[in-house]
PDB file of C-alpha atoms in Angstrom:
ATOM      1  CA  TRP A   1     -15.289   7.072   7.113  1.00 47.00           C
ATOM      2  CA  GLY A   2     -13.258   4.497   8.559  1.00 53.00           C
ATOM      3  CA  ALA A   3     -14.474   1.837   5.904  1.00 57.00           C
ATOM      4  CA  CYS A   4     -13.209   4.125   3.095  1.00 56.00           C
ATOM      5  CA  ASN A   5      -9.750   4.883   5.066  1.00 60.00           C
ATOM      6  CA  HIS A   6      -9.490   0.981   5.008  1.00 62.00           C
ATOM      7  CA  VAL A   7      -9.859   0.589   1.584  1.00 64.00           C
ATOM      8  CA  PHE A   8      -7.404   3.436   0.870  1.00 63.00           C
ATOM      9  CA  HIS A   9      -4.891   2.068   3.127  1.00 74.00           C
ATOM     10  CA  LEU A  10      -5.100  -1.303   1.528  1.00 76.00           C
ATOM     11  CA  HIS A  11      -4.702  -0.001  -1.620  1.00 76.00           C
ATOM     12  CA  CYS A  12      -1.603   2.263  -0.703  1.00 74.00           C
ATOM     13  CA  ILE A  13      -0.189  -1.327   1.104  1.00 76.00           C
ATOM     14  CA  LEU A  14      -0.725  -2.713  -2.381  1.00 79.00           C
ATOM     15  CA  LYS A  15       1.369  -0.426  -4.079  1.00 80.00           C
ATOM     16  CA  TRP A  16       3.821  -0.264  -1.831  1.00 75.00           C
ATOM     17  CA  VAL A  17       4.282  -3.914  -1.871  1.00 75.00           C
ATOM     18  CA  HIS A  18       4.141  -4.793  -5.510  1.00 71.00           C
ATOM     19  CA  SER A  19       6.771  -1.846  -5.630  1.00 73.00           C
ATOM     20  CA  GLN A  20       8.973  -3.345  -3.372  1.00 66.00           C
ATOM     21  CA  THR A  21       8.833  -6.290  -5.641  1.00 63.00           C
ATOM     22  CA  SER A  22      10.686  -3.840  -8.487  1.00 59.00           C
ATOM     23  CA  GLN A  23      12.701  -1.890  -5.952  1.00 57.00           C
ATOM     24  CA  PRO A  24      13.105  -3.493  -2.298  1.00 55.00           C
ATOM     25  CA  HIS A  25      13.725  -0.291   0.074  1.00 56.00           C
ATOM     26  CA  CYS A  26      12.178   0.822   3.782  1.00 51.00           C
ATOM     27  CA  PRO A  27       9.215   2.989   3.921  1.00 54.00           C
TER      28      PRO A  27
END
């Protein structure tokens, strides 16, 4: 569970960072 959750968390961060480049804003 920890490993899967970690991967999912990284995926969310990557998507968030990618979104930041288009429209920067605080989460």
